[in-house]
Every structure is written in C-alpha cells, then in structure tokens.
Amino acid sequence: MKPNDEAKHPKNHWMTMLCLKAARSRTAKPFSFPFSSQNHQLRPFFLSFEPYSASSKSQIEMSSSTPSQTVEHIVLFKVKENTDPSKVNTMINSLNRLISLDSVLHLNAGALYRTKSSPIPFTHMLHSRYSSKENLSVYAVHPSHVSVVKESVQPICDDVMAVDWVTDDLNGGGSLVPPPGSAIRLSFLKLKEGLGDEVKDEILGLIKGIKGKYGGIHQISCGENFSARAKGYSIASLAVFPGLSELDSKEELVNLEKAKFRDYLQSFIVLDYVVQPSTSTL
C-alpha cells in the first residue's frame, strides 16, 4: 500500500500492524508451568499437596473420596519365638510408615488382640486399603515396601499369609479408616473341594446380610480372595465394631448366622485386632 493510501484505508493499515505483532509473538519464549503435566495427571488431587501426614488420610470419607469398590489387603505374620521385642517394634513401626506411600488409602499394623481359630499361631497383622488392584501392585513393588520386608519382616518371621479381595461399597459406608480403638473381626474360609460359584455367592450374601440383622456393627467387607499367598483360603471377611465390647456382645449372634454355611467349610481362621493410633508422618 502506498503512503498516501493509508489515510484512505486506515482500517487496512491497523490490520497489517496487528498481523506483524502476532507473527513476532510466535517467536517469543512460551509460558512454562512450574510442574510436570505428566506427574500432575498421575498423582490424585488430594495427594498433590506436600507435606501431608498419616492422620490426614483418616479424614477420607466413603461418601466423597472413595470409589464404589475398595481393595482390601491383609497380611498375617507369625513372629519367631524369643524374638527381641525391639526388633518386633521396628517391624511394626516400619510397616506403619508405609502409610505415606501415595497408592495407600489406609494402613495399620500391630499385634493381634486375640486368635479365635487358626491352624497357624499368627501374632501380628497389617490391614491396608487401595482404590484399585493396580495401586496395590504399585505398593507391593515400591522400594520402601520391599526394603521393609527384607530388612524388618523376613529376619524375624517364620510364616506370612496374605489375603486380598475387592469389596463393594464397604457395606456400611463411613470412613475408609477405622478409628483407633475400633475392633476388627477377620474371618477367612477355606471351602471344601467341588463347590461351585453359587455356594460362594450364597456365603458372601449371608455375610453381607449380617450387618442389617444385628446392630452395633460399623462396617462389613467381604469378597473372594485373589492373592496367591492365601494358603487356599478363598472367602474373606472383615467386620469393624466401635470397640471390643460391641464385638463381644454380638459374637454369639454372628456365630449363629455363620453356622448356616459351616457345612461348606474345610477350614477357617478367625482373628481379632484392635486398630492402633497412627503416629507416622511423611
């Protein structure tokens, strides 16, 4: 455009200038974010703020932060006789510190309160929860977990059993994290050979129905085991009571309900555990 044409066509002149500015802006350094987009996508929103403590996970509620399915992970330990108590404490403290791993929703480890029935005299247990089987796998191979197992668990334990299952809605809702002082009744069932899936479904249905029949049970979780380290026990259940008094007061009634499927069983394990206060922090 000739100089004297600018006065005749001012709109075209400003359009040309804007295009030139836009072209120059494309050569400037782009705006950079202070975080990696890949890491931001992989870490859940409620774990993206650091530091956080184990106690903060106790505030996760089923109604708002929990998927419709939860993966339960139970590990039973038999500590060798005459083991130095300091080594047992180191094992328990090291296990409880694994609550800091991102894939873990809940974790609590300690001594068993009572063994009602078990062919193996287990002494301690770990209970943890995950939002998926994939997150359980991430926990299992995490260097911190592997280190605890090699350095603190294997040297003092002569038997270990793990049971894993998927539960729907935790039958009772409430917090993902049972409050300290809660009493947990664990039951693992080994069925007689040759029983079909309809029997498993019947047993699971009976277990789920216990909470609705008897008050005082805070939460019931049950499902079919998928761990290769469960020693043949295929049905697992976990009942959470507000405390030991509530567990003991309902024990006879719950046993009457479980007697309905006793004829299907080859063996069973029943253990009681009291949830310990969590003191580990990240």
Short mmCIF file of C-alpha atoms in Angstrom, two decimals:
data_model
loop_
_atom_site.label_atom_id
_atom_site.label_comp_id
_atom_site.label_asym_id
_atom_site.label_seq_id
_atom_site.Cartn_x
_atom_site.Cartn_y
_atom_site.Cartn_z
CA MET A 1 0.00 0.00 0.00
CA LYS A 2 1.33 3.44 -0.91
CA PRO A 3 1.85 6.07 1.89
CA ASN A 4 -0.94 8.32 0.63
CA ASP A 5 -3.28 5.31 0.62
CA GLU A 6 -3.01 4.92 4.46
CA ALA A 7 -5.26 7.92 5.02
CA LYS A 8 -7.82 6.50 2.62
CA HIS A 9 -7.76 3.00 4.19
CA PRO A 10 -6.89 3.36 7.96
CA LYS A 11 -8.62 0.04 8.83
CA ASN A 12 -6.38 -1.92 6.45
CA HIS A 13 -3.32 -0.24 7.92
CA TRP A 14 -4.11 -1.31 11.53
CA MET A 15 -4.95 -4.84 10.37
CA THR A 16 -1.47 -5.08 8.81
CA MET A 17 0.19 -3.88 12.04
CA LEU A 18 -1.70 -6.43 14.18
CA CYS A 19 -0.65 -9.27 11.89
CA LEU A 20 3.01 -8.22 12.20
CA LYS A 21 2.77 -8.19 16.04
CA ALA A 22 1.18 -11.63 16.06
CA ALA A 23 3.95 -13.04 13.89
CA ARG A 24 6.61 -11.64 16.27
CA SER A 25 4.83 -13.09 19.33
CA ARG A 26 5.12 -16.64 17.90
CA THR A 27 8.90 -16.40 18.15
CA ALA A 28 8.85 -15.42 21.85
CA LYS A 29 9.58 -17.99 24.62
CA PRO A 30 6.32 -19.78 25.57
CA PHE A 31 4.89 -19.61 29.13
CA SER A 32 6.21 -22.53 31.21
CA PHE A 33 4.30 -24.24 34.04
CA PRO A 34 6.14 -24.92 37.32
CA PHE A 35 5.11 -28.59 37.31
CA SER A 36 5.30 -31.57 35.01
CA SER A 37 1.96 -32.22 33.30
CA GLN A 38 2.65 -35.96 33.36
CA ASN A 39 3.22 -36.07 37.13
CA HIS A 40 0.23 -33.86 37.73
CA GLN A 41 -2.02 -36.32 35.92
CA LEU A 42 -0.64 -39.35 37.75
CA ARG A 43 -0.99 -38.02 41.31
CA PRO A 44 -4.52 -37.80 42.72
CA PHE A 45 -5.62 -34.27 43.58
CA PHE A 46 -5.86 -34.86 47.34
CA LEU A 47 -2.26 -36.16 47.39
CA SER A 48 -0.74 -33.32 45.37
CA PHE A 49 -0.08 -31.13 48.40
CA GLU A 50 3.01 -31.85 50.49
CA PRO A 51 3.83 -32.36 53.23
CA TYR A 52 0.87 -34.39 54.48
CA SER A 53 0.60 -36.73 57.45
CA ALA A 54 -0.90 -40.14 58.05
CA SER A 55 -3.59 -38.54 60.18
CA SER A 56 -4.85 -36.56 57.19
CA LYS A 57 -5.83 -39.80 55.48
CA SER A 58 -8.19 -40.59 58.35
CA GLN A 59 -10.43 -37.82 57.05
CA ILE A 60 -11.14 -39.58 53.75
CA GLU A 61 -14.86 -40.36 53.69
CA MET A 62 -16.61 -43.05 51.71
CA SER A 63 -19.30 -40.65 50.53
CA SER A 64 -16.96 -38.17 48.89
CA SER A 65 -13.50 -39.61 48.24
CA THR A 66 -13.84 -43.35 47.91
CA PRO A 67 -14.55 -45.36 44.76
CA SER A 68 -17.51 -47.74 44.70
CA GLN A 69 -15.04 -50.61 45.07
CA THR A 70 -12.19 -50.89 47.56
CA VAL A 71 -9.32 -53.38 47.56
CA GLU A 72 -8.58 -54.93 50.95
CA HIS A 73 -5.09 -56.23 51.76
CA ILE A 74 -4.47 -58.28 54.91
CA VAL A 75 -1.07 -59.70 55.86
CA LEU A 76 -0.72 -62.06 58.83
CA PHE A 77 2.70 -62.53 60.45
CA LYS A 78 3.99 -65.24 62.77
CA VAL A 79 6.96 -63.77 64.62
CA LYS A 80 9.57 -66.28 65.75
CA GLU A 81 9.57 -67.19 69.42
CA ASN A 82 12.06 -65.37 71.65
CA THR A 83 12.48 -62.54 69.13
CA ASP A 84 13.94 -59.39 70.66
CA PRO A 85 10.96 -57.06 71.35
CA SER A 86 12.89 -54.12 69.89
CA LYS A 87 13.04 -55.91 66.52
CA VAL A 88 9.29 -56.54 66.64
CA ASN A 89 8.70 -52.83 67.35
CA THR A 90 10.98 -51.92 64.45
CA MET A 91 8.95 -54.16 62.13
CA ILE A 92 5.63 -52.65 63.22
CA ASN A 93 6.87 -49.06 63.07
CA SER A 94 8.44 -49.63 59.65
CA LEU A 95 5.21 -51.14 58.30
CA ASN A 96 3.11 -48.29 59.66
CA ARG A 97 5.34 -45.71 57.97
CA LEU A 98 4.26 -47.14 54.60
CA ILE A 99 1.03 -45.15 55.02
CA SER A 100 3.00 -42.29 53.43
CA LEU A 101 3.02 -44.02 50.01
CA ASP A 102 0.69 -42.34 47.55
CA SER A 103 -1.04 -45.54 46.46
CA VAL A 104 -2.16 -46.37 50.03
CA LEU A 105 -5.53 -45.12 51.29
CA HIS A 106 -5.29 -46.73 54.73
CA LEU A 107 -2.72 -48.82 56.56
CA ASN A 108 -2.49 -50.04 60.15
CA ALA A 109 -0.22 -52.71 61.61
CA GLY A 110 0.16 -54.16 65.09
CA ALA A 111 -0.16 -57.18 67.34
CA LEU A 112 -3.27 -59.34 67.09
CA TYR A 113 -5.56 -58.97 70.08
CA ARG A 114 -6.97 -62.50 70.03
CA THR A 115 -6.91 -65.69 67.98
CA LYS A 116 -10.32 -67.38 67.95
CA SER A 117 -9.41 -70.08 65.48
CA SER A 118 -6.34 -70.63 63.31
CA PRO A 119 -4.16 -73.60 62.34
CA ILE A 120 -1.19 -71.18 62.40
CA PRO A 121 -0.46 -69.17 65.57
CA PHE A 122 -0.19 -65.75 63.90
CA THR A 123 0.99 -62.94 66.16
CA HIS A 124 0.68 -59.70 64.15
CA MET A 125 -1.20 -58.29 61.18
CA LEU A 126 -1.30 -55.47 58.65
CA HIS A 127 -4.51 -54.08 57.13
CA SER A 128 -4.39 -51.67 54.19
CA ARG A 129 -6.84 -50.37 51.57
CA TYR A 130 -6.48 -49.25 47.95
CA SER A 131 -8.68 -47.77 45.27
CA SER A 132 -7.66 -50.42 42.71
CA LYS A 133 -5.68 -53.62 42.19
CA GLU A 134 -3.17 -51.55 40.23
CA ASN A 135 -2.48 -49.36 43.27
CA LEU A 136 -1.99 -52.46 45.41
CA SER A 137 0.57 -53.67 42.85
CA VAL A 138 2.33 -50.28 42.98
CA TYR A 139 2.56 -50.61 46.77
CA ALA A 140 3.86 -54.18 46.56
CA VAL A 141 6.86 -53.28 44.35
CA HIS A 142 7.63 -49.88 45.87
CA PRO A 143 11.26 -49.75 47.06
CA SER A 144 10.21 -48.65 50.55
CA HIS A 145 7.89 -51.64 50.93
CA VAL A 146 10.45 -54.07 49.52
CA SER A 147 13.07 -52.70 51.92
CA VAL A 148 10.82 -53.12 54.98
CA VAL A 149 10.03 -56.71 54.03
CA LYS A 150 13.68 -57.65 53.51
CA GLU A 151 15.15 -55.79 56.46
CA SER A 152 12.45 -55.93 59.14
CA VAL A 153 9.94 -58.69 58.35
CA GLN A 154 11.79 -61.66 56.87
CA PRO A 155 14.53 -61.86 59.54
CA ILE A 156 12.06 -62.28 62.43
CA CYS A 157 9.03 -64.07 60.87
CA ASP A 158 8.80 -67.77 60.09
CA ASP A 159 5.36 -67.62 58.45
CA VAL A 160 3.42 -64.99 56.48
CA MET A 161 0.00 -65.15 54.85
CA ALA A 162 -1.63 -62.53 52.61
CA VAL A 163 -5.30 -62.25 51.65
CA ASP A 164 -6.64 -59.75 49.10
CA TRP A 165 -10.17 -59.08 47.94
CA VAL A 166 -12.38 -56.45 46.31
CA THR A 167 -15.36 -55.22 48.29
CA ASP A 168 -18.34 -53.20 47.05
CA ASP A 169 -19.20 -50.03 48.99
CA LEU A 170 -17.78 -51.49 52.22
CA ASN A 171 -21.34 -52.44 53.27
CA GLY A 172 -21.95 -49.72 55.81
CA GLY A 173 -20.08 -46.78 54.39
CA GLY A 174 -18.37 -44.46 56.82
CA SER A 175 -14.69 -43.67 56.82
CA LEU A 176 -12.11 -45.62 54.87
CA VAL A 177 -10.01 -45.50 58.03
CA PRO A 178 -11.41 -47.30 61.09
CA PRO A 179 -10.85 -45.01 64.12
CA PRO A 180 -8.23 -46.02 66.70
CA GLY A 181 -9.75 -48.37 69.25
CA SER A 182 -12.09 -49.98 66.72
CA ALA A 183 -12.26 -53.76 66.93
CA ILE A 184 -11.87 -55.80 63.74
CA ARG A 185 -13.04 -59.39 63.36
CA LEU A 186 -11.27 -61.18 60.50
CA SER A 187 -12.63 -64.41 59.02
CA PHE A 188 -11.01 -66.46 56.25
CA LEU A 189 -12.79 -69.51 54.86
CA LYS A 190 -11.35 -72.50 53.02
CA LEU A 191 -14.17 -74.28 51.19
CA LYS A 192 -14.50 -77.99 50.57
CA GLU A 193 -13.46 -79.13 47.09
CA GLY A 194 -16.03 -79.34 44.31
CA LEU A 195 -18.27 -76.48 45.44
CA GLY A 196 -19.49 -74.19 42.67
CA ASP A 197 -19.72 -70.42 42.38
CA GLU A 198 -23.32 -70.50 43.58
CA VAL A 199 -22.09 -71.64 47.01
CA LYS A 200 -19.56 -68.77 47.16
CA ASP A 201 -22.30 -66.32 46.22
CA GLU A 202 -24.57 -67.75 48.91
CA ILE A 203 -21.87 -67.41 51.58
CA LEU A 204 -20.98 -63.85 50.57
CA GLY A 205 -24.67 -62.93 50.60
CA LEU A 206 -25.08 -64.28 54.12
CA ILE A 207 -22.02 -62.35 55.35
CA LYS A 208 -23.21 -59.09 53.80
CA GLY A 209 -26.60 -59.55 55.43
CA ILE A 210 -25.21 -59.82 58.95
CA LYS A 211 -24.85 -56.05 59.39
CA GLY A 212 -28.50 -55.44 58.58
CA LYS A 213 -29.68 -58.07 61.08
CA TYR A 214 -27.59 -57.08 64.07
CA GLY A 215 -26.87 -53.56 65.26
CA GLY A 216 -23.52 -52.43 66.59
CA ILE A 217 -21.52 -53.41 63.51
CA HIS A 218 -19.97 -50.34 61.93
CA GLN A 219 -18.83 -51.85 58.65
CA ILE A 220 -18.61 -55.20 56.85
CA SER A 221 -16.27 -56.01 53.97
CA CYS A 222 -16.17 -59.36 52.20
CA GLY A 223 -15.13 -60.88 48.91
CA GLU A 224 -13.29 -63.62 47.07
CA ASN A 225 -9.53 -63.78 47.61
CA PHE A 226 -7.21 -63.11 44.64
CA SER A 227 -3.87 -63.38 46.44
CA ALA A 228 -1.54 -66.28 45.63
CA ARG A 229 -0.33 -66.29 49.26
CA ALA A 230 -3.64 -67.07 51.00
CA LYS A 231 -2.86 -70.75 51.69
CA GLY A 232 -6.04 -71.92 49.98
CA TYR A 233 -8.49 -69.65 51.84
CA SER A 234 -10.87 -68.33 49.20
CA ILE A 235 -13.50 -66.28 51.07
CA ALA A 236 -12.53 -63.34 53.28
CA SER A 237 -14.50 -61.02 55.52
CA LEU A 238 -13.72 -58.13 57.82
CA ALA A 239 -16.19 -56.65 60.31
CA VAL A 240 -15.48 -53.34 62.07
CA PHE A 241 -17.02 -52.71 65.50
CA PRO A 242 -16.80 -49.47 67.51
CA GLY A 243 -14.87 -51.37 70.18
CA LEU A 244 -14.22 -54.72 71.81
CA SER A 245 -17.35 -54.55 73.97
CA GLU A 246 -19.57 -54.26 70.88
CA LEU A 247 -17.72 -57.13 69.19
CA ASP A 248 -18.08 -59.40 72.23
CA SER A 249 -21.75 -58.57 72.72
CA LYS A 250 -22.63 -59.57 69.14
CA GLU A 251 -20.32 -62.57 68.81
CA GLU A 252 -22.90 -65.24 69.65
CA LEU A 253 -25.48 -63.81 67.25
CA VAL A 254 -22.95 -63.50 64.42
CA ASN A 255 -21.76 -67.08 65.02
CA LEU A 256 -25.34 -68.33 64.66
CA GLU A 257 -25.54 -66.65 61.26
CA LYS A 258 -22.20 -68.10 60.14
CA ALA A 259 -23.29 -71.58 61.23
CA LYS A 260 -25.56 -71.61 58.18
CA PHE A 261 -22.57 -72.26 55.90
CA ARG A 262 -20.31 -74.23 58.27
CA ASP A 263 -21.04 -77.47 56.36
CA TYR A 264 -19.32 -76.00 53.30
CA LEU A 265 -16.04 -75.38 55.12
CA GLN A 266 -12.86 -77.39 55.19
CA SER A 267 -11.09 -74.94 57.47
CA PHE A 268 -11.42 -71.37 58.75
CA ILE A 269 -9.42 -68.66 60.51
CA VAL A 270 -10.97 -66.16 62.93
CA LEU A 271 -8.85 -63.37 64.42
CA ASP A 272 -9.49 -60.15 66.36
CA TYR A 273 -7.49 -56.94 66.07
CA VAL A 274 -7.73 -53.53 67.72
CA VAL A 275 -6.87 -50.57 65.45
CA GLN A 276 -3.78 -48.79 66.73
CA PRO A 277 -3.25 -45.00 66.78
CA SER A 278 -1.23 -43.84 63.77
CA THR A 279 1.76 -41.66 64.57
CA SER A 280 3.81 -41.88 61.34
CA THR A 281 4.18 -38.79 59.18
CA LEU A 282 5.69 -38.08 55.82
#
